[in-house]
Short mmCIF file of N, CA and C in Angstrom, two decimals:
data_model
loop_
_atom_site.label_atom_id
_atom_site.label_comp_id
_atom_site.label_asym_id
_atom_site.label_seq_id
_atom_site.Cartn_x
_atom_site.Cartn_y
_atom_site.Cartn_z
N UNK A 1 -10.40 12.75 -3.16
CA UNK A 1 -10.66 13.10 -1.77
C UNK A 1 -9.37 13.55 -1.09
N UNK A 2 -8.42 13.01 -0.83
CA UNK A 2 -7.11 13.06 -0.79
C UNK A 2 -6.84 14.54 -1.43
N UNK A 3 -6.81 14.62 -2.46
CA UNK A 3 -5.99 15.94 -3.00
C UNK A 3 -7.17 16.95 -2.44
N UNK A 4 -7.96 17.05 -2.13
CA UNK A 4 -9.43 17.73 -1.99
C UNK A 4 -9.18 17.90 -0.53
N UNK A 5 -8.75 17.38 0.32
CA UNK A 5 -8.27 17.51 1.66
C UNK A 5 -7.09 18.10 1.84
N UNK A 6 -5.84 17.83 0.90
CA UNK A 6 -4.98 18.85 0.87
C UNK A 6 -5.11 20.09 0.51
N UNK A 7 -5.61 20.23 -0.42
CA UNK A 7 -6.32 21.57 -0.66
C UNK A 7 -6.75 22.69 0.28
N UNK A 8 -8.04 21.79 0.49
CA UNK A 8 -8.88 22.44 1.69
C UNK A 8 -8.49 22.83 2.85
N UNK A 9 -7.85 22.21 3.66
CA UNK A 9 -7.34 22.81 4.95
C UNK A 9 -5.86 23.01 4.76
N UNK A 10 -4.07 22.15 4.74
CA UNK A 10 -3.30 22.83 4.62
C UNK A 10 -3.34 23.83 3.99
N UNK A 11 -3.18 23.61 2.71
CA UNK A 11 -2.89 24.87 1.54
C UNK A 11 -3.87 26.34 2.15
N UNK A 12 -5.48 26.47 2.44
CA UNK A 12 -5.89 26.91 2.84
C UNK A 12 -6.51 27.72 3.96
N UNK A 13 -5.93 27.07 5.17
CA UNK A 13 -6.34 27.36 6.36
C UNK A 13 -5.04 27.28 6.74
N UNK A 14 -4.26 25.73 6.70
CA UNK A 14 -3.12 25.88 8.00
C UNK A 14 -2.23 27.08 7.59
N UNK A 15 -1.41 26.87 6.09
CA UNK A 15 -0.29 27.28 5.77
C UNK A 15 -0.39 29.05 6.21
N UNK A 16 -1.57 29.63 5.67
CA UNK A 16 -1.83 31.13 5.71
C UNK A 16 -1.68 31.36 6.99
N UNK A 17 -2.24 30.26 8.28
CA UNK A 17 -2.19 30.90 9.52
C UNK A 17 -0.46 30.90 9.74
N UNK A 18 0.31 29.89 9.58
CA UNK A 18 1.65 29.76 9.94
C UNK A 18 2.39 30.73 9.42
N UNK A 19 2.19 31.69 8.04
CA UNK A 19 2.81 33.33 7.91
C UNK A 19 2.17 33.97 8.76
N UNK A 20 0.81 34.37 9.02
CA UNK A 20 0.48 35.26 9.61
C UNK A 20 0.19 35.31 11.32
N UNK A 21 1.07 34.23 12.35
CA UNK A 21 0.94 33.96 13.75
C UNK A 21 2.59 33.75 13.34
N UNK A 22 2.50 32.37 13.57
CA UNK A 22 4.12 31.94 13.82
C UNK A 22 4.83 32.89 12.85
N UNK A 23 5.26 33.21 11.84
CA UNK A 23 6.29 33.70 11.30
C UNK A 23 6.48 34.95 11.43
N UNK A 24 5.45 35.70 11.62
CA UNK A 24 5.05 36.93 11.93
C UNK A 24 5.27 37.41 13.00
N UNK A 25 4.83 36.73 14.34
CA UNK A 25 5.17 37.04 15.29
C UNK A 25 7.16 36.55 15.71
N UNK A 26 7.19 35.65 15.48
CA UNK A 26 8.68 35.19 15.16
C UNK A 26 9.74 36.42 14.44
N UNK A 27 9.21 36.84 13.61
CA UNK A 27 10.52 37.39 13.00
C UNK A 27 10.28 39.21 14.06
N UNK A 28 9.04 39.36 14.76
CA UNK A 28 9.19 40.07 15.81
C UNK A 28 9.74 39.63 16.73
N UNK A 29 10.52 39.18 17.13
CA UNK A 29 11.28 38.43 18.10
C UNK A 29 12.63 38.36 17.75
N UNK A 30 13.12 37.86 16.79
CA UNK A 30 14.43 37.46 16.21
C UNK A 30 14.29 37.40 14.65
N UNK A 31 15.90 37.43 14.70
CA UNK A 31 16.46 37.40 13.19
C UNK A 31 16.70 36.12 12.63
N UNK A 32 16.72 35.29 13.90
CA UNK A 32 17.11 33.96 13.60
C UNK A 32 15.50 33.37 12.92
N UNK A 33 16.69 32.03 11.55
CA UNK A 33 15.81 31.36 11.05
C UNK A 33 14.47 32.58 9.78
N UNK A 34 15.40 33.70 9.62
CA UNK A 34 14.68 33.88 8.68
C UNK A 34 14.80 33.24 7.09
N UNK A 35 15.53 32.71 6.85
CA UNK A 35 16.10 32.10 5.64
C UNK A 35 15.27 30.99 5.36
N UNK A 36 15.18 30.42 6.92
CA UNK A 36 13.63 29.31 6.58
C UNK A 36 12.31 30.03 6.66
N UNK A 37 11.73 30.48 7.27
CA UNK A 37 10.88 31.22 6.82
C UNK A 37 10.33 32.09 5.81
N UNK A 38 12.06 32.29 5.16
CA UNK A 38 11.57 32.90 3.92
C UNK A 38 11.44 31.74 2.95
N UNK A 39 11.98 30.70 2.90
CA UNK A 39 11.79 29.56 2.44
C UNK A 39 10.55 28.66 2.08
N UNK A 40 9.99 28.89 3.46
CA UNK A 40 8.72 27.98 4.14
C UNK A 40 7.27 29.20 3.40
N UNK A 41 8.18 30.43 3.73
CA UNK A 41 6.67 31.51 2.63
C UNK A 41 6.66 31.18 1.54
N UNK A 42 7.55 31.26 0.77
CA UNK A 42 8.10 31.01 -0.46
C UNK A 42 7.24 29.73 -0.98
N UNK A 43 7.39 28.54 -0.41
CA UNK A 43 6.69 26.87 -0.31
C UNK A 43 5.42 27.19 -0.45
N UNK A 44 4.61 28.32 0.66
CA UNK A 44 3.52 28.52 0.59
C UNK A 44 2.88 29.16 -0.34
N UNK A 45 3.42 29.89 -0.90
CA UNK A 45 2.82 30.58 -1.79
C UNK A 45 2.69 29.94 -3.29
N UNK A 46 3.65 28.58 -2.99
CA UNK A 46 3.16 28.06 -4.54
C UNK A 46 2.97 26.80 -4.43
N UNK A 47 2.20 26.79 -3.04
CA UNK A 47 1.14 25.08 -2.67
C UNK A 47 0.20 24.90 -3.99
N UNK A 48 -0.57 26.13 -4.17
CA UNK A 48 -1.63 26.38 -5.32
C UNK A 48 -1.57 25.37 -6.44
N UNK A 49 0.17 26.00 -7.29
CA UNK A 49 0.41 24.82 -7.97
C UNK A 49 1.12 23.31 -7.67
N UNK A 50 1.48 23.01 -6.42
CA UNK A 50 1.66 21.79 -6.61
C UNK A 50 0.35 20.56 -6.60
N UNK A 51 -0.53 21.41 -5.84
CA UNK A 51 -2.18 20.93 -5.50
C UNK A 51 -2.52 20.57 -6.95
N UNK A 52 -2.42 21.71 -7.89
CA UNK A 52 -3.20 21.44 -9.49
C UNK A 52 -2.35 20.05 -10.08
N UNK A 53 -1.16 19.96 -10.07
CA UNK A 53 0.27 19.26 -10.65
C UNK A 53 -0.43 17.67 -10.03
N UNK A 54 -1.00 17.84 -9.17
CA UNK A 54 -1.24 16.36 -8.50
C UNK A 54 -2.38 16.05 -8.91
N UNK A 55 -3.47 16.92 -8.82
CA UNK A 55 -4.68 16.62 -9.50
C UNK A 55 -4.27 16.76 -10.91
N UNK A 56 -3.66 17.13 -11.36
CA UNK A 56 -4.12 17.10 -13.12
C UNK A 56 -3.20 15.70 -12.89
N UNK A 57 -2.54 15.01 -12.40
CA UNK A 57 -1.94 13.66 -12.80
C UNK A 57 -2.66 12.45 -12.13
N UNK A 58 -3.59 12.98 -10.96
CA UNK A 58 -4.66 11.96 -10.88
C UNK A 58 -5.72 11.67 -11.29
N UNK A 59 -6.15 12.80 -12.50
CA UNK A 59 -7.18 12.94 -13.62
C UNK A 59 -6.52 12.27 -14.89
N UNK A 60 -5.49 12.21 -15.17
CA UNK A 60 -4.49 11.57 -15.81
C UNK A 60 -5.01 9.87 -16.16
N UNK A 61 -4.35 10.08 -14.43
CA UNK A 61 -4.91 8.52 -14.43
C UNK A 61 -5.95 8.02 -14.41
N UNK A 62 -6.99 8.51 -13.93
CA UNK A 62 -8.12 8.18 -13.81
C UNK A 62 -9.14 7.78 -15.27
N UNK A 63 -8.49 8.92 -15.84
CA UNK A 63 -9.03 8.53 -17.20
C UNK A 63 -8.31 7.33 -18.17
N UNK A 64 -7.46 6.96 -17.34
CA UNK A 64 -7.38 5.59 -18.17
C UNK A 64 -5.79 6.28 -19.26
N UNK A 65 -5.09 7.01 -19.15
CA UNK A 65 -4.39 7.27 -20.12
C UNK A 65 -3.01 6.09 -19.60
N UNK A 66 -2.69 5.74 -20.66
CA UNK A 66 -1.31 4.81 -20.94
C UNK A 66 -0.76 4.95 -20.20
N UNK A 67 -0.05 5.94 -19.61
CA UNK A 67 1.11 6.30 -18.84
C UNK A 67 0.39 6.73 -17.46
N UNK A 68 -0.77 6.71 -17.21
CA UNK A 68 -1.23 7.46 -16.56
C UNK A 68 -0.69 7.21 -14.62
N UNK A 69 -0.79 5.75 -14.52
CA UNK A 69 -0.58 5.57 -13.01
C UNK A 69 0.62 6.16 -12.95
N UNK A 70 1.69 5.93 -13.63
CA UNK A 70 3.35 6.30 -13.10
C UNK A 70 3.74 7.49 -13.24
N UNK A 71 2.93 8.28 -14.12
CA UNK A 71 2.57 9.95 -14.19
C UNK A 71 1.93 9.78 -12.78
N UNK A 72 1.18 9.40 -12.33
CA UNK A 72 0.36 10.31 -10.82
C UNK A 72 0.79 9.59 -9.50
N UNK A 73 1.81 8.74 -9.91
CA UNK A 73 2.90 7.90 -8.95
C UNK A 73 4.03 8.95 -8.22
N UNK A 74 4.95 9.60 -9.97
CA UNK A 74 5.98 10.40 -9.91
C UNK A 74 5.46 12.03 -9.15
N UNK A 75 4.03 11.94 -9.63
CA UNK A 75 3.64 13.25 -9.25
C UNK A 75 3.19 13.07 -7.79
N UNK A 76 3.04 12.09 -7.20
CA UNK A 76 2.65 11.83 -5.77
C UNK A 76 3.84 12.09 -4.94
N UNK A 77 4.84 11.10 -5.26
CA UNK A 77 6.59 10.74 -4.77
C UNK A 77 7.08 12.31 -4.96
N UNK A 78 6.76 13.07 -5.33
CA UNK A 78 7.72 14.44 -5.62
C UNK A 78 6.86 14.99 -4.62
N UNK A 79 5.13 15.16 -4.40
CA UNK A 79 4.46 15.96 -3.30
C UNK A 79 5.07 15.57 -2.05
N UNK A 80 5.14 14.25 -1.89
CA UNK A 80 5.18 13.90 -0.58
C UNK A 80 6.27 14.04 -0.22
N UNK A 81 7.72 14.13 -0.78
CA UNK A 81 8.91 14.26 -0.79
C UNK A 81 9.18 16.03 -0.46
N UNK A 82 8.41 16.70 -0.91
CA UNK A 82 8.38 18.37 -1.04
C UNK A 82 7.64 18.55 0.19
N UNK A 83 6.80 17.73 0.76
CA UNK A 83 6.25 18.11 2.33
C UNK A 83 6.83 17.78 3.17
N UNK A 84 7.63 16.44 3.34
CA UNK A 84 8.56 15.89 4.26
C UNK A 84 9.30 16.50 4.69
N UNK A 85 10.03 17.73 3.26
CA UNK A 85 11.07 17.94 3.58
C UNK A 85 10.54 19.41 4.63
N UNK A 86 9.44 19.86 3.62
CA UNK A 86 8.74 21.32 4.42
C UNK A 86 8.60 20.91 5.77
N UNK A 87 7.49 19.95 6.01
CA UNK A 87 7.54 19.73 7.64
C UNK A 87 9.01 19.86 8.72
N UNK A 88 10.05 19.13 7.77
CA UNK A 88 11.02 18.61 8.60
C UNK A 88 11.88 20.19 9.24
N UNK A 89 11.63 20.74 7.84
CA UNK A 89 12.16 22.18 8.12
C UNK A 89 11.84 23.12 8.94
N UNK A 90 10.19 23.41 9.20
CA UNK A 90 9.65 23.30 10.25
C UNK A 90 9.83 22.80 11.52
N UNK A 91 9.83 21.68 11.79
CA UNK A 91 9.87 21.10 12.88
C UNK A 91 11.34 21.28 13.46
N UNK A 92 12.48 21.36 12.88
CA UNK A 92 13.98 21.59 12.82
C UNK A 92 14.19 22.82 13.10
N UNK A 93 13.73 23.69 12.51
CA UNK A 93 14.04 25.20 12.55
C UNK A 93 13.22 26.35 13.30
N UNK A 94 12.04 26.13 12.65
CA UNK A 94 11.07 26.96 13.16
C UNK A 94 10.47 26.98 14.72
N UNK A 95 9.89 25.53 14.86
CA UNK A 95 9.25 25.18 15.90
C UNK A 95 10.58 25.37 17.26
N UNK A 96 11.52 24.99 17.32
CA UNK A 96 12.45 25.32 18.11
C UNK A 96 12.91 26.98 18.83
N UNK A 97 12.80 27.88 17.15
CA UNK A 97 12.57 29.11 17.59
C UNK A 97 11.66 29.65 18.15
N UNK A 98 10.38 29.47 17.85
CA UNK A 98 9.19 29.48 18.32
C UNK A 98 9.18 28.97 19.91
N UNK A 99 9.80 28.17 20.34
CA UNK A 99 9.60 27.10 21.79
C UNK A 99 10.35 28.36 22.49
N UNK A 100 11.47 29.00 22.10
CA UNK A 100 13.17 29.79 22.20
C UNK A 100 12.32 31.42 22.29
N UNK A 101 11.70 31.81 21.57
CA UNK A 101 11.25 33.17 21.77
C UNK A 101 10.04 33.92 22.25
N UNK A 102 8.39 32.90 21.55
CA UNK A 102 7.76 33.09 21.79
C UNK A 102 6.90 33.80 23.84
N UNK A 103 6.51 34.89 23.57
CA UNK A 103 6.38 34.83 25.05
C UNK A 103 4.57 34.26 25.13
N UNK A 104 4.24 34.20 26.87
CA UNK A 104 2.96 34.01 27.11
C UNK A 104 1.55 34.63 26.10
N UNK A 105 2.33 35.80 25.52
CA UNK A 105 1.12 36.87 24.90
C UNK A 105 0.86 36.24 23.43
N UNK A 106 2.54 35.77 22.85
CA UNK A 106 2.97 35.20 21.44
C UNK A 106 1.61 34.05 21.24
N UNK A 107 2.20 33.22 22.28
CA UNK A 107 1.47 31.96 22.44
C UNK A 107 -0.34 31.53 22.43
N UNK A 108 -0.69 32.74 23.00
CA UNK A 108 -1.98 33.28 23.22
C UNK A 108 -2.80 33.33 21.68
N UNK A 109 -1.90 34.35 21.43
CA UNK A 109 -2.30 35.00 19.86
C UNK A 109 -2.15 33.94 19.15
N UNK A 110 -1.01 33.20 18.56
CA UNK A 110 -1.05 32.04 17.82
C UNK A 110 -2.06 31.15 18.01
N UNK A 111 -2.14 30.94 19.17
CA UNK A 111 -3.43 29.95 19.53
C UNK A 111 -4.27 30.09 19.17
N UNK A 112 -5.07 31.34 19.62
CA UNK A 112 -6.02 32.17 19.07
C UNK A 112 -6.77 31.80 17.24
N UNK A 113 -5.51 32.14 16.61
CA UNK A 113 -5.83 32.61 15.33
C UNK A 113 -5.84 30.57 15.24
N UNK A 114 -5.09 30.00 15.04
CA UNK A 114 -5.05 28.80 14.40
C UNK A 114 -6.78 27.72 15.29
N UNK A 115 -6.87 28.37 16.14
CA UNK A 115 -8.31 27.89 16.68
C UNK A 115 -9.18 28.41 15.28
N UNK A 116 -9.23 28.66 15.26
CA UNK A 116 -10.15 29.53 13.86
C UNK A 116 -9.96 28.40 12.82
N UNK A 117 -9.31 28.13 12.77
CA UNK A 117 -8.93 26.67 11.78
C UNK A 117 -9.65 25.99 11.97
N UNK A 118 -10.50 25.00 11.14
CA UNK A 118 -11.54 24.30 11.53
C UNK A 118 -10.81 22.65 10.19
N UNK A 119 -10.46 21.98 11.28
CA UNK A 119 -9.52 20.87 10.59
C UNK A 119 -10.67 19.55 10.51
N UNK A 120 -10.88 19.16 8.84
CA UNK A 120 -12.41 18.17 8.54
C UNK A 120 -11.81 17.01 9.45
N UNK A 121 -10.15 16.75 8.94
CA UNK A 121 -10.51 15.10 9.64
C UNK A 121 -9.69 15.50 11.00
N UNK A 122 -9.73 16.20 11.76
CA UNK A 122 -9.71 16.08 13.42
C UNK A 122 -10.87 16.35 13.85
N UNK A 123 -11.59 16.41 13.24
CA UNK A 123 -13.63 16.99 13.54
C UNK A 123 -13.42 17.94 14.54
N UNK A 124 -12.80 19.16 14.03
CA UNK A 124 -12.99 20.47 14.49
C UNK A 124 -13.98 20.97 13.36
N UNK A 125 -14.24 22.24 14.35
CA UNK A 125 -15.34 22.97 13.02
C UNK A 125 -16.82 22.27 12.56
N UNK A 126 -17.31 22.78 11.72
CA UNK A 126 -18.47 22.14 11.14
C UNK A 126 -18.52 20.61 11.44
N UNK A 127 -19.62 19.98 11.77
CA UNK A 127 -19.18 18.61 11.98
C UNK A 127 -20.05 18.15 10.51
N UNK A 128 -20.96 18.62 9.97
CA UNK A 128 -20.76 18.16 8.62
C UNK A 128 -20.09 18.23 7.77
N UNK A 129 -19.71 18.85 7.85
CA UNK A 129 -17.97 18.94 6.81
C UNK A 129 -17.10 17.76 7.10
N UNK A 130 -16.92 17.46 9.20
CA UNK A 130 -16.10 16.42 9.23
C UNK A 130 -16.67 14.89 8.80
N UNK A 131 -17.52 14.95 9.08
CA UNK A 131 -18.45 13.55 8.24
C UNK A 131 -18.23 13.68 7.38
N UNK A 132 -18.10 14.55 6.34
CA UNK A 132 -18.29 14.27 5.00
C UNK A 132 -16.42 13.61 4.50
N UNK A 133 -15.74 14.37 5.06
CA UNK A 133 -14.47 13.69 5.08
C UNK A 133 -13.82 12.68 5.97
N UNK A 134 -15.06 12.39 6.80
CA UNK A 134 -15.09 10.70 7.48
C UNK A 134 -14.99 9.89 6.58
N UNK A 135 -16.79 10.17 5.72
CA UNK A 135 -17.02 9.29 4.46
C UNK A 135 -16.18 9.04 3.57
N UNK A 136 -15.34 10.62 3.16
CA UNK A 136 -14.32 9.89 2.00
C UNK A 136 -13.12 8.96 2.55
N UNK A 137 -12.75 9.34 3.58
CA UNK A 137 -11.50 9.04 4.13
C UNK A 137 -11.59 7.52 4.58
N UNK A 138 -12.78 7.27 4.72
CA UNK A 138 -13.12 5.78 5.26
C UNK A 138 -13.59 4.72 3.90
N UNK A 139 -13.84 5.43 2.81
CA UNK A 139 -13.70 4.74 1.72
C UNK A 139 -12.16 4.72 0.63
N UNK A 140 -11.11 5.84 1.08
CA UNK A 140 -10.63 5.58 0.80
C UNK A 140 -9.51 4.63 1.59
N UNK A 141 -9.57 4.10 2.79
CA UNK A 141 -8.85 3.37 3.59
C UNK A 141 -9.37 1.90 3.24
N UNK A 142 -10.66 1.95 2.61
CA UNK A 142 -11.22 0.43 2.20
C UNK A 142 -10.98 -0.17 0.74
N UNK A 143 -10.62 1.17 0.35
CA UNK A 143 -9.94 1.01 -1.41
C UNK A 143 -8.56 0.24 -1.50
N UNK A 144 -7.81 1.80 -0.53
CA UNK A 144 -6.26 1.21 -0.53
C UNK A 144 -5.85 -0.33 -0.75
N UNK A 145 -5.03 -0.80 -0.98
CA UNK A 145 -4.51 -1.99 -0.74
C UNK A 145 -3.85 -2.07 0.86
N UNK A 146 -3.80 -3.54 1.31
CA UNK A 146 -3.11 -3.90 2.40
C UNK A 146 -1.57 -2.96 2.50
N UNK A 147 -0.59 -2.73 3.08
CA UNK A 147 -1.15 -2.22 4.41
C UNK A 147 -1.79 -0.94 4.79
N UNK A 148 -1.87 -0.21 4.03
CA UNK A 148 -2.42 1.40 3.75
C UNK A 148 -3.84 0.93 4.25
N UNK A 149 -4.58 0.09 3.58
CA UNK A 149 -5.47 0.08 4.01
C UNK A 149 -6.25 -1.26 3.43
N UNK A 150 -7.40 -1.49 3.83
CA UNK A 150 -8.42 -2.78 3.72
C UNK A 150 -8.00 -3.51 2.69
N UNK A 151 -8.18 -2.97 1.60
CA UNK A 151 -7.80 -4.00 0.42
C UNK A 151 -8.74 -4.32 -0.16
N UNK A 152 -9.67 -3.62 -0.09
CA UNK A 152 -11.15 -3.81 -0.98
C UNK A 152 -11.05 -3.48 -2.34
N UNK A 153 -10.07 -2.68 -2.98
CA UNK A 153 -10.01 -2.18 -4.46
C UNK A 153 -10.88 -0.82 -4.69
N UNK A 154 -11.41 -0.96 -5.90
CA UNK A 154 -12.17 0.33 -6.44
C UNK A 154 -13.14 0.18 -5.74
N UNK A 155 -14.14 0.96 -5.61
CA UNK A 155 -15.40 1.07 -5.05
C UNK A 155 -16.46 2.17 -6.24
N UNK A 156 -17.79 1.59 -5.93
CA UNK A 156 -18.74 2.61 -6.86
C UNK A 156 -19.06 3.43 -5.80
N UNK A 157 -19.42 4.83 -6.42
CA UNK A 157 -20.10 5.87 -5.67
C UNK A 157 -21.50 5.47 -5.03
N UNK A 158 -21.66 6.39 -4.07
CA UNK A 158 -23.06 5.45 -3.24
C UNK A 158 -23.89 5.71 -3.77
#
């Protein structure tokens, strides 16, 4: 569910809008901060495979192979480590230029297009879609262990 949610909306919806509004309209504006942006395209364009890299190591595990949890441990710790740093870069670089150049019209348009985004777990968009990633998201918060979440363990499908 988890990797199925990354998938689905960053990799798919957010990242494409953030080349084609923010970066786009941005590098119409200024020169500044193209190095991250070319960076941050660069990131985007090969979400594809870090998405597969995580699922093939949580299929790994799932199936029970020997090594399998600390294979989809290492492969977790490297995703989440590779977004931290993306966000941070973002939030550091980009978003500042963006605050720095963007005019009323910029702002409009960006808005615009990323409304189109239909995000499952902020229950934008389809609201069966967002239920349906209520459901997973609320079973997987009852799986987790304490403090992530409930502490219920595995669960069977309904």
């Amino acid at each position: 569910a988890m990797v199925h949610y990354l998938d689905a909306y960053p990799e798919k919806k957010h990242h494409p809008k953030e080349d084609q509004y923010l970066f786009a309209i941005l590098k119409k504006r200024t020169s500044e901060g193209a190095e991250a942006m070319a960076r941050l395209e660069q990131e985007h364009a090969v979400g594809d495979d870090r998405i597969k890299a995580l699922e093939a190591a949580l299929h790994q595990y799932a199936s029970g192979a020997r090594d399998g949890f600390d294979a989809f441990s290492q492969a977790f710790e490297r995703f989440a480590e590779f977004y931290r740093n993306h966000m941070l870069l973002e939030e550091h670089v980009i978003l500042p230029l963006v605050k720095k150049y963007f005019t009323a019209e910029d702002w409009a348009e960006s808005a615009a297009g990323f409304r189109e985004n239909a995000d499952p777990m902020a229950g934008t968009g389809d609201p069966a879609t967002h239920e349906d990633f209520q459901r997973i998201f609320s079973r997987l918060v009852a799986a987790a262990p304490a403090p992530i979440g409930l502490g219920g363990g595995p669960y069977k499908a309904d």
